[in-house]
Short mmCIF file of C-alpha atoms in Angstrom, two decimals:
data_model
loop_
_atom_site.label_atom_id
_atom_site.label_comp_id
_atom_site.label_asym_id
_atom_site.label_seq_id
_atom_site.Cartn_x
_atom_site.Cartn_y
_atom_site.Cartn_z
CA MET I 971 -0.03 0.02 -0.02
CA PHE I 972 2.89 2.26 0.71
CA ILE I 973 4.19 1.83 -2.92
CA LEU I 974 0.61 2.33 -4.41
CA SER I 975 0.25 5.53 -2.35
CA PHE I 976 3.65 6.85 -3.23
CA VAL I 977 3.17 6.36 -6.91
CA LEU I 978 -0.44 6.69 -7.71
CA GLU I 979 -1.28 9.53 -5.30
CA ASP I 980 1.65 11.64 -6.37
CA TRP I 981 0.96 10.90 -9.99
CA ALA I 982 -2.68 12.02 -9.58
CA ILE I 983 -1.59 15.27 -7.93
CA HIS I 984 0.88 15.91 -10.78
CA GLU I 985 -2.12 15.62 -13.18
CA LEU I 986 -4.51 17.70 -11.14
CA VAL I 987 -2.16 20.65 -10.53
CA PRO I 988 -1.08 22.11 -13.93
CA SER I 989 1.27 24.89 -12.55
CA PRO I 990 4.72 23.59 -11.73
CA ARG I 991 5.18 26.05 -9.00
CA ARG I 992 1.83 25.21 -7.20
CA ARG I 993 2.45 21.44 -7.96
CA THR I 994 5.61 21.53 -5.89
CA SER I 995 3.74 23.16 -3.09
CA ALA I 996 0.86 20.61 -3.21
CA MET I 997 3.32 17.70 -3.24
CA VAL I 998 5.12 18.99 -0.14
CA LEU I 999 1.77 19.51 1.72
CA VAL I 1000 0.32 16.12 0.85
CA ALA I 1001 3.72 14.28 1.71
CA SER I 1002 4.03 16.14 5.07
CA SER I 1003 0.40 15.39 6.15
CA TYR I 1004 0.24 12.90 8.85
CA VAL I 1005 -2.71 11.43 6.91
CA THR I 1006 -0.37 10.30 4.23
CA TRP I 1007 2.10 8.51 6.40
CA THR I 1008 -0.39 6.91 8.78
CA TYR I 1009 -3.62 6.08 6.96
CA GLN I 1010 -2.36 6.04 3.47
CA THR I 1011 0.35 3.57 4.08
CA HIS I 1012 -1.96 0.98 5.51
CA THR I 1013 -4.54 -1.25 3.68
CA PHE I 1014 -7.56 0.54 5.00
CA SER I 1015 -10.49 0.50 2.56
CA ASN I 1016 -10.56 4.26 2.93
CA ALA I 1017 -7.03 4.48 1.74
CA VAL I 1018 -7.81 2.59 -1.32
CA GLU I 1019 -10.88 4.79 -1.78
CA THR I 1020 -8.69 7.79 -1.68
CA LEU I 1021 -6.72 6.56 -4.77
CA VAL I 1022 -9.85 5.61 -6.62
CA VAL I 1023 -11.39 9.09 -6.04
CA LEU I 1024 -8.22 10.89 -7.07
CA TRP I 1025 -7.99 8.99 -10.33
CA SER I 1026 -11.56 9.24 -11.00
CA ILE I 1027 -11.22 13.10 -10.83
CA VAL I 1028 -8.09 12.84 -12.96
CA MET I 1029 -10.22 11.12 -15.71
CA ILE I 1030 -12.93 13.64 -15.50
CA GLN I 1031 -10.33 16.44 -15.66
CA ARG I 1032 -8.77 14.84 -18.72
CA ILE I 1033 -12.30 14.69 -20.44
CA LEU I 1034 -12.94 18.31 -19.58
CA ASP I 1035 -9.63 19.29 -21.13
CA ASN I 1036 -10.50 17.28 -24.19
CA ARG I 1037 -7.52 15.10 -23.71
CA VAL I 1038 -9.61 11.95 -23.69
CA ARG I 1039 -12.73 11.62 -25.77
CA PRO I 1040 -15.40 9.52 -24.06
CA THR I 1041 -16.78 6.73 -26.14
CA THR I 1042 -20.25 5.48 -25.59
CA HIS I 1043 -20.99 1.75 -26.32
CA THR I 1044 -24.49 0.83 -27.07
CA SER I 1045 -24.09 -2.90 -26.44
CA PHE I 1046 -22.15 -5.14 -24.11
CA TYR I 1047 -20.67 -8.64 -24.23
CA ASN I 1048 -23.10 -11.23 -23.00
CA PRO I 1049 -22.24 -14.92 -23.90
CA SER I 1050 -25.59 -16.23 -22.48
CA GLY I 1051 -27.45 -14.08 -24.96
CA SER I 1052 -29.90 -12.73 -22.25
CA SER I 1053 -31.09 -9.26 -22.67
CA ILE I 1054 -30.58 -6.38 -20.11
CA VAL I 1055 -34.42 -6.67 -19.29
CA GLN I 1056 -33.96 -10.25 -18.49
CA LEU I 1057 -30.94 -9.68 -16.26
CA LEU I 1058 -32.71 -7.00 -14.36
CA GLY I 1059 -35.51 -9.38 -13.77
CA THR I 1060 -33.21 -11.71 -11.85
CA ASN I 1061 -32.87 -9.34 -8.90
CA PRO I 1062 -29.31 -8.11 -9.50
CA ILE I 1063 -27.14 -6.91 -6.61
CA ILE I 1064 -26.54 -3.16 -7.17
CA THR I 1065 -23.83 -2.35 -4.60
CA PRO I 1066 -24.11 1.54 -4.54
CA LEU I 1067 -27.89 1.22 -4.11
CA ASN I 1068 -27.37 -1.19 -1.19
CA SER I 1069 -24.79 1.09 0.38
CA ILE I 1070 -27.20 4.05 0.30
CA ARG I 1071 -29.97 1.91 1.76
CA TYR I 1072 -27.79 0.64 4.53
CA ASN I 1073 -26.13 4.09 5.34
CA THR I 1074 -29.50 6.06 5.47
CA SER I 1075 -30.92 3.70 8.10
CA ALA I 1076 -30.53 4.98 11.70
CA ALA I 1077 -31.32 1.40 12.92
CA ASN I 1078 -28.29 0.01 11.08
CA LEU I 1079 -25.99 2.89 11.88
CA SER I 1080 -26.86 2.69 15.66
CA LEU I 1081 -24.73 -0.44 15.70
CA HIS I 1082 -21.70 1.72 14.80
CA GLY I 1083 -22.49 4.90 16.69
CA LEU I 1084 -24.68 7.89 15.79
CA HIS I 1085 -23.26 11.48 15.51
CA PRO I 1086 -24.79 14.94 14.87
CA PRO I 1087 -24.82 16.20 11.29
CA TYR I 1088 -22.15 18.74 12.00
CA GLN I 1089 -19.64 16.27 13.23
CA HIS I 1090 -17.60 16.27 10.00
CA LEU I 1091 -17.41 20.02 9.87
CA VAL I 1092 -16.44 20.78 13.46
CA ALA I 1093 -14.47 17.71 14.38
CA SER I 1094 -13.45 15.53 11.35
CA LEU I 1095 -12.01 18.19 9.01
CA PRO I 1096 -10.12 20.14 11.70
CA LEU I 1097 -8.71 16.76 12.91
CA LEU I 1098 -7.54 15.82 9.32
CA LEU I 1099 -6.38 19.16 8.08
CA GLY I 1100 -5.60 21.36 11.01
CA PRO I 1101 -4.02 24.70 10.00
CA ALA I 1102 -4.52 23.82 6.34
CA LEU I 1103 -8.19 24.93 6.85
CA LEU I 1104 -7.03 28.58 7.22
CA LEU I 1105 -5.68 28.40 3.69
CA LEU I 1106 -9.17 27.89 2.17
CA TYR I 1107 -9.57 31.74 2.46
CA HIS I 1108 -6.85 32.13 -0.10
CA ILE I 1109 -8.54 30.11 -2.81
CA ARG I 1110 -9.44 32.44 -5.63
CA LYS I 1111 -11.23 30.05 -7.99
CA PRO I 1112 -12.79 26.90 -6.86
CA THR I 1113 -11.20 23.86 -8.72
CA LEU I 1114 -12.75 20.53 -9.55
CA SER I 1115 -10.84 19.03 -6.65
CA ILE I 1116 -12.00 21.40 -3.97
CA LEU I 1117 -15.65 21.29 -5.20
CA SER I 1118 -15.38 17.42 -5.08
CA ALA I 1119 -14.03 17.48 -1.56
CA PHE I 1120 -16.67 19.71 0.00
CA SER I 1121 -19.57 18.36 -1.96
CA ALA I 1122 -18.61 14.83 -0.77
CA THR I 1123 -18.35 16.16 2.82
CA ILE I 1124 -21.73 17.66 2.74
CA LEU I 1125 -23.27 14.45 1.36
CA LEU I 1126 -21.44 12.39 3.99
CA SER I 1127 -22.69 14.77 6.79
CA LEU I 1128 -26.30 13.60 5.96
CA ILE I 1129 -25.38 10.17 7.19
CA PRO I 1130 -25.80 9.79 10.93
CA HIS I 1131 -22.56 7.77 11.39
CA GLN I 1132 -19.54 9.96 10.86
CA GLU I 1133 -15.81 9.08 11.42
CA PRO I 1134 -12.80 11.19 10.29
CA ARG I 1135 -11.55 8.27 8.11
CA PHE I 1136 -14.48 8.65 5.82
CA LEU I 1137 -13.13 11.94 4.71
CA LEU I 1138 -9.56 10.78 3.82
CA PRO I 1139 -10.18 11.21 0.05
CA ALA I 1140 -10.84 14.94 0.68
CA VAL I 1141 -7.37 15.47 2.31
CA PRO I 1142 -5.20 15.34 -0.89
CA LEU I 1143 -7.94 17.14 -2.80
CA VAL I 1144 -7.94 20.15 -0.37
CA LEU I 1145 -4.08 20.21 0.04
CA SER I 1146 -3.58 20.28 -3.79
CA SER I 1147 -6.04 23.24 -4.02
CA VAL I 1148 -4.87 25.63 -1.34
CA ARG I 1149 -2.34 28.41 -1.61
CA LEU I 1150 0.37 29.13 0.90
CA PRO I 1151 0.45 32.63 2.48
CA SER I 1152 2.23 35.24 0.25
CA SER I 1153 3.96 36.91 3.11
CA ALA I 1154 7.23 35.38 4.11
CA VAL I 1155 6.57 35.98 7.93
CA ALA I 1156 3.04 34.33 7.66
CA LYS I 1157 4.49 31.44 5.62
CA ARG I 1158 7.04 30.75 8.23
CA TYR I 1159 4.52 30.88 11.22
CA TRP I 1160 2.02 28.63 9.24
CA PHE I 1161 4.77 25.98 8.29
CA GLY I 1162 5.77 25.97 11.96
CA THR I 1163 2.20 25.32 13.02
CA TRP I 1164 1.69 22.73 10.28
CA ILE I 1165 4.80 20.76 11.33
CA VAL I 1166 3.77 20.75 15.05
CA PHE I 1167 0.26 19.71 14.04
CA ASN I 1168 1.36 16.78 12.00
CA ALA I 1169 3.96 15.66 14.55
CA VAL I 1170 1.40 15.46 17.36
CA LEU I 1171 -1.31 13.92 15.19
CA GLY I 1172 1.15 11.42 13.63
CA VAL I 1173 1.87 10.09 17.13
CA LEU I 1174 -1.78 10.13 18.14
CA MET I 1175 -3.18 8.48 15.02
CA GLY I 1176 -0.15 6.35 14.18
CA ILE I 1177 0.50 4.93 17.74
CA TYR I 1178 -2.20 5.71 20.18
CA HIS I 1179 -5.50 5.68 18.23
CA GLN I 1180 -6.90 2.11 18.49
CA GLY I 1181 -3.22 1.28 19.42
CA GLY I 1182 -4.28 -1.61 21.78
CA VAL I 1183 -6.32 -3.71 19.34
CA VAL I 1184 -3.34 -5.62 18.08
CA PRO I 1185 -1.64 -6.37 21.46
CA ALA I 1186 -5.00 -7.30 22.93
CA GLN I 1187 -5.80 -9.90 20.28
CA LEU I 1188 -2.21 -11.29 20.53
CA TRP I 1189 -2.67 -11.66 24.34
CA VAL I 1190 -5.98 -13.52 23.82
CA GLY I 1191 -4.27 -16.07 21.31
CA GLN I 1192 -1.32 -16.53 23.52
CA GLN I 1193 -3.26 -17.27 26.63
CA GLN I 1194 -5.44 -19.81 24.69
CA GLN I 1195 -2.28 -21.53 23.23
CA ALA I 1196 -0.24 -21.52 26.49
CA ARG I 1197 -2.88 -22.54 28.86
CA GLY I 1198 -5.69 -24.07 26.76
CA THR I 1199 -8.01 -22.66 29.30
CA GLY I 1200 -8.21 -19.13 27.99
CA LEU I 1201 -11.26 -17.19 26.96
CA THR I 1202 -13.65 -19.22 24.80
CA GLU I 1203 -15.70 -16.40 23.65
CA VAL I 1204 -14.55 -12.68 23.34
CA PHE I 1205 -16.72 -9.73 22.59
CA TRP I 1206 -15.07 -6.56 21.09
CA TRP I 1207 -16.85 -3.25 21.70
CA ARG I 1208 -15.98 0.19 20.36
CA THR I 1209 -12.77 -0.94 18.64
CA TYR I 1210 -11.58 -1.55 15.20
CA SER I 1211 -12.54 -5.07 13.95
CA PRO I 1212 -10.17 -7.48 15.61
CA PRO I 1213 -7.70 -9.13 13.22
CA MET I 1214 -8.61 -12.74 13.34
CA TRP I 1215 -5.24 -14.14 11.96
CA LEU I 1216 -3.49 -12.87 15.00
CA LEU I 1217 -5.10 -15.69 17.02
CA GLY I 1218 -2.85 -18.09 15.49
CA GLY I 1219 -5.41 -20.68 14.63
CA GLN I 1220 -6.72 -20.83 18.33
CA GLU I 1221 -10.39 -21.56 18.49
CA VAL I 1222 -11.75 -18.44 20.08
CA LEU I 1223 -15.24 -17.34 19.13
CA THR I 1224 -14.95 -13.60 18.36
CA VAL I 1225 -17.95 -11.22 18.20
CA ASP I 1226 -17.54 -7.62 16.93
CA LEU I 1227 -20.16 -5.57 18.67
CA MET I 1228 -18.95 -2.38 16.75
CA GLY I 1229 -20.19 0.93 18.29
CA MET I 1230 -23.69 -0.17 19.48
CA ASN I 1231 -24.98 1.54 22.68
CA ALA I 1232 -24.21 0.14 26.17
CA SER I 1233 -27.61 -1.41 26.90
CA GLU I 1234 -27.72 -3.25 23.54
CA MET I 1235 -24.11 -4.55 24.20
CA MET I 1236 -25.03 -6.02 27.49
CA GLU I 1237 -28.16 -7.53 26.03
CA ARG I 1238 -25.77 -9.44 23.52
CA LEU I 1239 -23.16 -10.16 26.18
CA THR I 1240 -25.33 -11.47 29.20
CA PRO I 1241 -26.85 -14.53 27.45
CA ALA I 1242 -23.37 -15.77 26.39
CA MET I 1243 -22.51 -16.35 30.02
CA GLY I 1244 -25.33 -18.88 30.56
CA ASP I 1245 -27.52 -19.26 33.58
CA CYS I 1246 -26.36 -20.19 37.04
CA GLY I 1247 -25.24 -23.73 37.05
CA GLN I 1248 -24.98 -23.95 33.27
CA GLN I 1249 -21.76 -22.13 32.58
CA GLY I 1250 -19.72 -25.24 32.31
CA SER I 1251 -16.27 -24.66 30.73
CA ARG I 1252 -17.53 -21.35 29.17
CA SER I 1253 -15.31 -18.29 29.64
CA VAL I 1254 -16.57 -14.97 28.27
CA GLY I 1255 -14.33 -11.95 27.85
CA LEU I 1256 -15.03 -8.37 26.89
CA VAL I 1257 -12.58 -6.13 25.11
CA ALA I 1258 -13.51 -2.44 25.49
CA PRO I 1259 -11.95 0.91 25.88
CA THR I 1260 -11.60 2.26 29.41
CA SER I 1261 -12.85 5.58 28.25
CA SER I 1262 -16.34 4.07 27.86
CA VAL I 1263 -17.95 5.42 31.10
CA GLU I 1264 -21.16 3.39 30.56
CA LEU I 1265 -19.29 0.46 31.82
CA ASP I 1266 -18.97 1.97 35.24
CA ILE I 1267 -22.58 1.29 35.95
CA TRP I 1268 -22.12 -2.41 35.32
CA MET I 1269 -18.98 -2.65 37.37
CA GLU I 1270 -20.29 -0.94 40.50
CA GLU I 1271 -19.60 -3.02 43.67
CA THR I 1272 -23.32 -2.57 44.55
CA ARG I 1273 -24.24 -4.90 41.66
CA GLN I 1274 -24.55 -8.51 42.62
CA ASP I 1275 -25.42 -10.20 39.31
CA LEU I 1276 -22.23 -9.65 37.23
CA LEU I 1277 -18.47 -9.96 38.09
CA PHE I 1278 -15.79 -8.14 35.95
CA GLU I 1279 -12.42 -9.50 36.44
CA LEU I 1280 -9.68 -7.51 34.84
CA LEU I 1281 -7.24 -9.74 32.87
CA TRP I 1282 -5.15 -7.28 30.73
CA MET I 1283 -4.90 -3.70 30.05
CA THR I 1284 -2.79 -1.22 28.17
CA ARG I 1285 -2.72 2.55 28.37
CA ARG I 1286 -1.37 3.04 24.91
CA HIS I 1287 -4.87 3.21 23.32
CA LEU I 1288 -7.13 6.16 22.53
CA ASN I 1289 -10.61 5.82 21.20
CA LEU I 1290 -10.86 8.79 18.95
CA ASP I 1291 -13.97 7.36 17.23
CA ASP I 1292 -16.01 7.97 20.25
CA LEU I 1293 -16.13 11.77 20.38
CA ASP I 1294 -19.34 13.37 21.55
CA LEU I 1295 -18.72 17.16 21.79
CA GLU I 1296 -22.51 17.73 22.25
CA GLU I 1297 -22.83 15.59 25.39
CA ASP I 1298 -19.35 15.85 26.99
CA GLY I 1299 -18.23 19.35 26.03
CA ILE I 1300 -14.51 20.05 25.37
CA ARG I 1301 -13.35 19.71 28.96
CA GLY I 1302 -15.28 16.60 29.63
CA LEU I 1303 -14.31 15.11 26.28
CA LEU I 1304 -10.64 15.43 27.07
CA SER I 1305 -10.89 14.05 30.50
CA ARG I 1306 -12.77 10.99 29.34
CA VAL I 1307 -10.87 10.23 26.07
CA VAL I 1308 -7.38 11.20 27.18
CA GLY I 1309 -7.53 11.00 30.99
CA ARG I 1310 -9.16 7.45 30.84
CA ARG I 1311 -7.30 6.27 27.88
CA GLY I 1312 -6.71 2.63 27.57
CA LEU I 1313 -8.00 -0.78 26.37
CA ALA I 1314 -8.85 -3.57 28.77
CA ILE I 1315 -9.88 -7.16 28.72
CA TRP I 1316 -12.30 -8.34 31.32
CA LYS I 1317 -13.57 -11.93 32.12
CA ILE I 1318 -17.23 -11.57 32.83
CA SER I 1319 -19.12 -14.10 34.79
CA ARG I 1320 -22.53 -14.44 36.36
CA VAL I 1321 -22.61 -14.29 40.28
CA CYS I 1322 -24.82 -17.12 41.55
CA ALA I 1323 -26.13 -17.66 45.07
CA ASP I 1324 -24.11 -20.69 45.76
CA SER I 1325 -20.86 -18.91 44.76
CA GLN I 1326 -21.30 -15.90 47.15
#
């Protein structure tokens, strides 16, 4: 993915920015952005989407510049001899339509977490672009790239579930369209701010954001392999999807609860523990960020029905996908996400009368 990003992304920017002077500036901004050397060097689906979007815009730009003449074909190869009408009558799977149907349903997106419609504008874009947003005021004439970036941002803001990574394709589009300050002093101060911003965010997003997922999955697999009596079923909540191959072939039932709310999570988790006297060799674990304050209610000492036993924990984990400015406020958000940072694995068991 590093090679693809290095070649195809730079090539696309070379095509989209005709001026050699502005092209050099665009290449420097994109290359120095933490988004490029964290997200774009990994095999995220959003990283692949970034390359697809860039080259789609390159093709459109070539057509507009009359460098490529579009050719319309009125027929297509079909060895079976079936007509289009017959094919449509077989209930074909139309992926974009299915995607729209899924992402416009609040019931589906509640599994991942719901956000206010302004989340992308007030949180996602500043998190991805930082001081580069200030350069938008210097744009004299909107380009195809900048129009594509902001029209997509507006459309994605209509979807209730919003994460910064959804806007990754917009980053090179914006950075290749902005102009640096003309004043030498302003340019010097801006570059200083840009360097600090990317250094800090590079550490946060490259090391700490969801940084405990891989170590946690490795620990689960190692415990099962070493003892043979590790967790038999593990529920993952509010994390990236756990990489199954890290289990090393160990038979551990893994359930990804994504970002569903706490009450729904416990409704899924509680039946897995079985009723009193029926647990047998079943051992259920929960992997969740320690910044999820909803778990505090279930861990209170006054509760007599469930027992949370901490098995493993790392502090090198930030859950930046769970940002709720509307409910927490800035101070409360920092206190919860940064102050209570970490990822933990608990063994959860039901407390029965005969075990008390």
